[in-house]
Short mmCIF file of C-alpha atoms in Angstrom, two decimals:
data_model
loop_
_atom_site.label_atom_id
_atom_site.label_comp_id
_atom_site.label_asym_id
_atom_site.label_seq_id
_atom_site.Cartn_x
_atom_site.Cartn_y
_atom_site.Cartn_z
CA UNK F 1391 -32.54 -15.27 -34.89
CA UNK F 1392 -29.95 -17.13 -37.17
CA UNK F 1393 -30.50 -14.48 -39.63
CA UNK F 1394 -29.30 -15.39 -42.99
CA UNK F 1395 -27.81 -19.43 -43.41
CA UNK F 1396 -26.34 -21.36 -46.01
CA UNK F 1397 -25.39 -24.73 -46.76
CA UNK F 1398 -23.33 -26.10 -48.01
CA UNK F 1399 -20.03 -23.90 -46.93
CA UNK F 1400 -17.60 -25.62 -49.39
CA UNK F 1401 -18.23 -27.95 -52.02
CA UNK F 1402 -15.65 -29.70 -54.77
CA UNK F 1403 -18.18 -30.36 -57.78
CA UNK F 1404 -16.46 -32.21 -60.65
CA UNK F 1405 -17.42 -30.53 -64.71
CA UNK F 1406 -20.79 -31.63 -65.51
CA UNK F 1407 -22.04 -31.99 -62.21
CA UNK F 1408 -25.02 -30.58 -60.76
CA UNK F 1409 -25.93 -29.14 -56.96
CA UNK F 1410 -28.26 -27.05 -55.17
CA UNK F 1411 -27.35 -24.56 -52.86
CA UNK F 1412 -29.25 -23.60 -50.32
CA UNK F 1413 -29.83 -20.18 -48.81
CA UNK F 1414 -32.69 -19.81 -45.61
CA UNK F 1415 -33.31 -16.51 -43.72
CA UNK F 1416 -35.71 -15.80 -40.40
CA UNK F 1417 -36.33 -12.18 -41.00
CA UNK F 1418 -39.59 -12.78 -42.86
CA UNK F 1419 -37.65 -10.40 -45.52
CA UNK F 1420 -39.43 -10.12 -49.10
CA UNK F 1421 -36.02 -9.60 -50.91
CA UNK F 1422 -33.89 -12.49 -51.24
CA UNK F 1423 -30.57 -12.33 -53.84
CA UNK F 1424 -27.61 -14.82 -55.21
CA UNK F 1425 -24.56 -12.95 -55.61
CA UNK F 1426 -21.24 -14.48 -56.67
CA UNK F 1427 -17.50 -13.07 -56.07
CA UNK F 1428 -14.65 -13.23 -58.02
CA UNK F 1429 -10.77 -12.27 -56.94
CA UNK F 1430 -10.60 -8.73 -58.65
CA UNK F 1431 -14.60 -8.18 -59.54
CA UNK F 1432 -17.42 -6.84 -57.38
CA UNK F 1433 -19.85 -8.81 -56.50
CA UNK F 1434 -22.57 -10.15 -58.93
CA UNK F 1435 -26.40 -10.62 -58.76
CA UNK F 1436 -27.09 -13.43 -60.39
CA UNK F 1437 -30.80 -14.26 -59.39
CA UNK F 1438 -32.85 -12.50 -57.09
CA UNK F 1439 -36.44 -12.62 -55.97
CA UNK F 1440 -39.03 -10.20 -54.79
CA UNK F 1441 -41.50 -12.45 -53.34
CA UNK F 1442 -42.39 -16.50 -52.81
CA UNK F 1443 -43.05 -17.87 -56.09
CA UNK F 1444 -41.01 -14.93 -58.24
CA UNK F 1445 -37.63 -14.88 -59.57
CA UNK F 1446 -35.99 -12.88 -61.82
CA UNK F 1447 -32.41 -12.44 -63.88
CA UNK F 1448 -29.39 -10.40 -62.73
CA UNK F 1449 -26.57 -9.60 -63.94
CA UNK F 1450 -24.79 -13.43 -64.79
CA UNK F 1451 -27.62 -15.39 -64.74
CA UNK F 1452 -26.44 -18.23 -67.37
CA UNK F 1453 -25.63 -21.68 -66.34
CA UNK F 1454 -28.13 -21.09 -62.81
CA UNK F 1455 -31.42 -21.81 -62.08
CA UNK F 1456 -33.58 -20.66 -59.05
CA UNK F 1457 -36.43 -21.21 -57.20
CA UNK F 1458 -38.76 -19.48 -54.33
CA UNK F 1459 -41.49 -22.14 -53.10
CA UNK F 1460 -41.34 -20.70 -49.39
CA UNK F 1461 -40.72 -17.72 -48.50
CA UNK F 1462 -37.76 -17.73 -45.98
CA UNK F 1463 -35.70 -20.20 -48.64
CA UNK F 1464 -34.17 -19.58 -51.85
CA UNK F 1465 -32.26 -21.97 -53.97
CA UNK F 1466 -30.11 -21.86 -56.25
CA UNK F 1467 -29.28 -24.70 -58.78
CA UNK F 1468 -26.39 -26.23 -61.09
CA UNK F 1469 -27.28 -28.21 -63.38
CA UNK F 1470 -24.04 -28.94 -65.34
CA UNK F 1471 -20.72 -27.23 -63.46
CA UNK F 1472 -18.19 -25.39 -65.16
CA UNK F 1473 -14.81 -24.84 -64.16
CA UNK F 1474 -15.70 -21.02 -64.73
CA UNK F 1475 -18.35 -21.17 -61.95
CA UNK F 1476 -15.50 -22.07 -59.30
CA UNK F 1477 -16.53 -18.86 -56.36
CA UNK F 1478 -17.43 -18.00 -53.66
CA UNK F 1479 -21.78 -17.38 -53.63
CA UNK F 1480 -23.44 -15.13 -51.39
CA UNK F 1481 -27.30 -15.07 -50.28
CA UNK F 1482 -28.76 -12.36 -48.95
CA UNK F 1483 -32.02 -10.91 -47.85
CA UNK F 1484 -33.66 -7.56 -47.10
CA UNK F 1485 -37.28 -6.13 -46.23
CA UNK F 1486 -37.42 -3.78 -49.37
CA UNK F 1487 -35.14 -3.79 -52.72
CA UNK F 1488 -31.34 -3.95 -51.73
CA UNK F 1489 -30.76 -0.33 -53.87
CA UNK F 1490 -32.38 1.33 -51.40
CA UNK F 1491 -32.70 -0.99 -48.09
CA UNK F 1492 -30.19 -2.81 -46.31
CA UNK F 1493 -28.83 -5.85 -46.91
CA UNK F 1494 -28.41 -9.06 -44.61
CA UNK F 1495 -25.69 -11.31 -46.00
CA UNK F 1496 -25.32 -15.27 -45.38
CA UNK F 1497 -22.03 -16.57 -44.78
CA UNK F 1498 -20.85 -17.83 -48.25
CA UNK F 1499 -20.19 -21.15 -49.95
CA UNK F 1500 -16.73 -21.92 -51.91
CA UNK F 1501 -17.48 -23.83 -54.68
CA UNK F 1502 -14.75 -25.60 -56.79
CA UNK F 1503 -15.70 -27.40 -60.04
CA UNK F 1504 -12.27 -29.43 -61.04
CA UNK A 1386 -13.74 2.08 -67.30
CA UNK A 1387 -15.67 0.52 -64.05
CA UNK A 1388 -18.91 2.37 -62.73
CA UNK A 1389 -17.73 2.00 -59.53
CA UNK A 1390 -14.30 2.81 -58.55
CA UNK A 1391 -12.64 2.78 -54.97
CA UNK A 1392 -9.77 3.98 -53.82
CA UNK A 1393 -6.77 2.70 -52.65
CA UNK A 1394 -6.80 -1.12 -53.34
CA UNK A 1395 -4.76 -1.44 -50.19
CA UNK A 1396 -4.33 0.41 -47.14
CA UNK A 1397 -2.36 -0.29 -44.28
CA UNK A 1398 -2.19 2.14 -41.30
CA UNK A 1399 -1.06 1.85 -37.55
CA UNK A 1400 -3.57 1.57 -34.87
CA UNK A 1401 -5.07 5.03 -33.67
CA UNK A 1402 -4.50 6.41 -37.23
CA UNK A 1403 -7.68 8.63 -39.38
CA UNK A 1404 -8.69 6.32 -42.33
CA UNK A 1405 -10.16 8.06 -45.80
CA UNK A 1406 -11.39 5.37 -48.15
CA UNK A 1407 -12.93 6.63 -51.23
CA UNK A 1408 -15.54 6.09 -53.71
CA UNK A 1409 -16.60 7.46 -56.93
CA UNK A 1410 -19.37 6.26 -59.11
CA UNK A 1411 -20.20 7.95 -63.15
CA UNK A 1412 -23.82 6.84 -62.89
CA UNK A 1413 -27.49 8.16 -61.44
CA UNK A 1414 -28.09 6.36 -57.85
CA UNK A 1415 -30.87 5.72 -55.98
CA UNK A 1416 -28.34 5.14 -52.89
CA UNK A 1417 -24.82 4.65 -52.26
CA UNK A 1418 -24.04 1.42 -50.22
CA UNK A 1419 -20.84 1.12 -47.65
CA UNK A 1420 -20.17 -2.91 -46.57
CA UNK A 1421 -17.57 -4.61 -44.52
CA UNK A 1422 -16.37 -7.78 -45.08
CA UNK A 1423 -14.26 -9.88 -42.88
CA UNK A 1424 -11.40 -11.80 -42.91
CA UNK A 1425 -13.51 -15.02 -42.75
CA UNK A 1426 -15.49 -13.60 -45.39
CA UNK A 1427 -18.98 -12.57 -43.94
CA UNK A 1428 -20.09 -9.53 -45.19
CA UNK A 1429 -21.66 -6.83 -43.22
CA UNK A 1430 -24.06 -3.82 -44.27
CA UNK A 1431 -22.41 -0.71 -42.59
CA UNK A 1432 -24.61 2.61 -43.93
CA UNK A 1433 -26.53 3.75 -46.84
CA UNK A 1434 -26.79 6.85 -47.70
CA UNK A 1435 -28.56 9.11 -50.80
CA UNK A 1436 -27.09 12.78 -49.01
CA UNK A 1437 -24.76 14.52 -46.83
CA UNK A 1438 -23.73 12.46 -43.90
CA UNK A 1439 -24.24 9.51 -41.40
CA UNK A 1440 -21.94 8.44 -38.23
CA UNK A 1441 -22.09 5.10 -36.70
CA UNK A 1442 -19.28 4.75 -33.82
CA UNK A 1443 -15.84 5.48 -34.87
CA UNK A 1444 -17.19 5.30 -38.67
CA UNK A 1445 -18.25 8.69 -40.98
CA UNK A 1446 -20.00 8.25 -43.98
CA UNK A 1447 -20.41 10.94 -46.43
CA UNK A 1448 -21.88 11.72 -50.09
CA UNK A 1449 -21.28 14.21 -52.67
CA UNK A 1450 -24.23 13.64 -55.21
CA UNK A 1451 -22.66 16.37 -57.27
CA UNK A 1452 -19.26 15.34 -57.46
CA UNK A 1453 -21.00 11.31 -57.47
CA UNK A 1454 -18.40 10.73 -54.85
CA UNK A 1455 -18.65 9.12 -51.10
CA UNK A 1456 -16.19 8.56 -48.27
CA UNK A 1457 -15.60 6.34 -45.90
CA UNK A 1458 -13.79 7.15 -42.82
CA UNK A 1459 -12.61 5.34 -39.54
CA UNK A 1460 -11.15 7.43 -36.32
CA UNK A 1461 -8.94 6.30 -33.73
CA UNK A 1462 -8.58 3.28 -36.11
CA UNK A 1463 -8.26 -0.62 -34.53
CA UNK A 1464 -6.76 -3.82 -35.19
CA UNK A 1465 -9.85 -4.90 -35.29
CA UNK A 1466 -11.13 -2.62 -38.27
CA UNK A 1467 -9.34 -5.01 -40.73
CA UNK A 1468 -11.56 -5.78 -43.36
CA UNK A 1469 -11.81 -5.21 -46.72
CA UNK A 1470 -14.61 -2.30 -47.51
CA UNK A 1471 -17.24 -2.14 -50.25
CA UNK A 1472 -18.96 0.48 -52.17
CA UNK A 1473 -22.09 -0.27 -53.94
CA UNK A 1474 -24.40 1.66 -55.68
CA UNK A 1475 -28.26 1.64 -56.38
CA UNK A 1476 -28.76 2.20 -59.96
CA UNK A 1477 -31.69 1.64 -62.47
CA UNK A 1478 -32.30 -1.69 -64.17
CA UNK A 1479 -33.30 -0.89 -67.69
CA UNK A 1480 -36.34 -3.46 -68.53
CA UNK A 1481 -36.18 -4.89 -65.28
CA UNK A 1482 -39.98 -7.16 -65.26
CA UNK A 1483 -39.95 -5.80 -61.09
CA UNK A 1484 -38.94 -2.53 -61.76
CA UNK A 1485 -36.41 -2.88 -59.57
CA UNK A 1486 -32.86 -1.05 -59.44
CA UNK A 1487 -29.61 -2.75 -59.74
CA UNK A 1488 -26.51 -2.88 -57.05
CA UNK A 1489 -23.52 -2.59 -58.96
CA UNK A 1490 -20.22 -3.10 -56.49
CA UNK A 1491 -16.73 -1.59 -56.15
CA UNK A 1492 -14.17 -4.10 -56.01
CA UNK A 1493 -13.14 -3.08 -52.74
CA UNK A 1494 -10.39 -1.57 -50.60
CA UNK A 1495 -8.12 -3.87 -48.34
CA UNK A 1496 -7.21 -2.34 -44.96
CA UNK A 1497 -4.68 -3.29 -42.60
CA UNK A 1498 -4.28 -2.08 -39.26
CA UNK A 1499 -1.65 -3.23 -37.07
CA UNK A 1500 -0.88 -2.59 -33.75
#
């Protein structure tokens, strides 16, 4: 099992540019999750999903979109980058809601947006 | 003032030494979350716990619901045990369409352990 993946692992985006990341697990989990993290700050929810087809808002959702078409994949979207989006982004996955089930965590993508 | 604070920031310690990191929390939890995350930056799920205590290895977790406090401790620590550690905690998400609870995350504690 590869568990959780992501691609891409770094990225350079220029302002104003858009990109998808992409965030695939194998564990047939329901709970999939878009965190970012910041030097100094915990780490932020900033889309999740409880199911194909569902998303919902975290914490700092503006200036990200989402989607859930399969089940094992869940992407999250750019549309115009922001030098304040510049961090590193976390997927993760788990079989019932992360507050009370464990989480599986990809291996992060640094993003830069110059 | 953060919901969830851990302390120290930064710990160094010799190899073989007891580690204590701590965490306290001012809000009602579902569950209290401990991760590790490597240099390289993957992050790791290591217990969760809602009560007393759980042991995995060389790591002790343990909860205070009462004082909203956890621990973290490492025996016979290890070069290898370098990481920085993170406390999260289950909490409810007001209006939340899924009814689901939120994580919110301690900022971490930076350990060292040389040889």
């Amino acid at each position: 099992n590869a568990g959780v993946t992501q691609t891409p692992k770094f990225r350079v985006l220029k302002t104003g540019q858009s990109m998808t990341l992409l965030c695939a697990q194998d564990m047939n989990h329901e709970y999939m999750y878009w965190y970012r993290q910041d030097p100094g700050m915990g780490l932020r929810l900033i889309h999740y999903s409880v199911g194909e087809g569902t998303t919902a808002k975290g914490e700092v959702p503006d200036g990200y979109n989402v989607s859930r078409l399969k089940k094992q994949n869940f992407l999250l979207g750019l549309e115009s980058a922001a030098p304040s989006q510049t961090s590193v982004y976390f997927c993760a996955s788990s079989l019932g809601y992360a507050s009370t089930d464990t989480q599986y965590f990809g291996p992060g993508t640094r993003l830069t947006v110059l | 003032k953060n919901e969830v604070e851990q302390s120290p920031q930064n710990l160094t310690a010799q190899e073989g030494e007891f580690i204590t990191i701590n965490c306290s929390y001012s809000v009602g939890i579902s569950a209290l979350h401990w991760l590790q995350q490597h240099p390289g930056g993957g992050i790791v799920s290591l217990f969760m716990l809602s009560s007393g205590k759980k042991k995995h290895g060389r790591l002790i977790a343990t909860i205070n619901i009462q004082e909203k406090h956890s621990s973290l401790h490492i025996t016979a620590s290890h070069p290898r045990d370098s990481a920085v550690y993170i406390c999260a905690v289950g909490t409810p998400r007001f209006g939340d369409v899924y009814n689901t609870d939120k994580l919110i995350f301690g900022t971490g504690t930076r350990l060292q352990v040389f040889p």
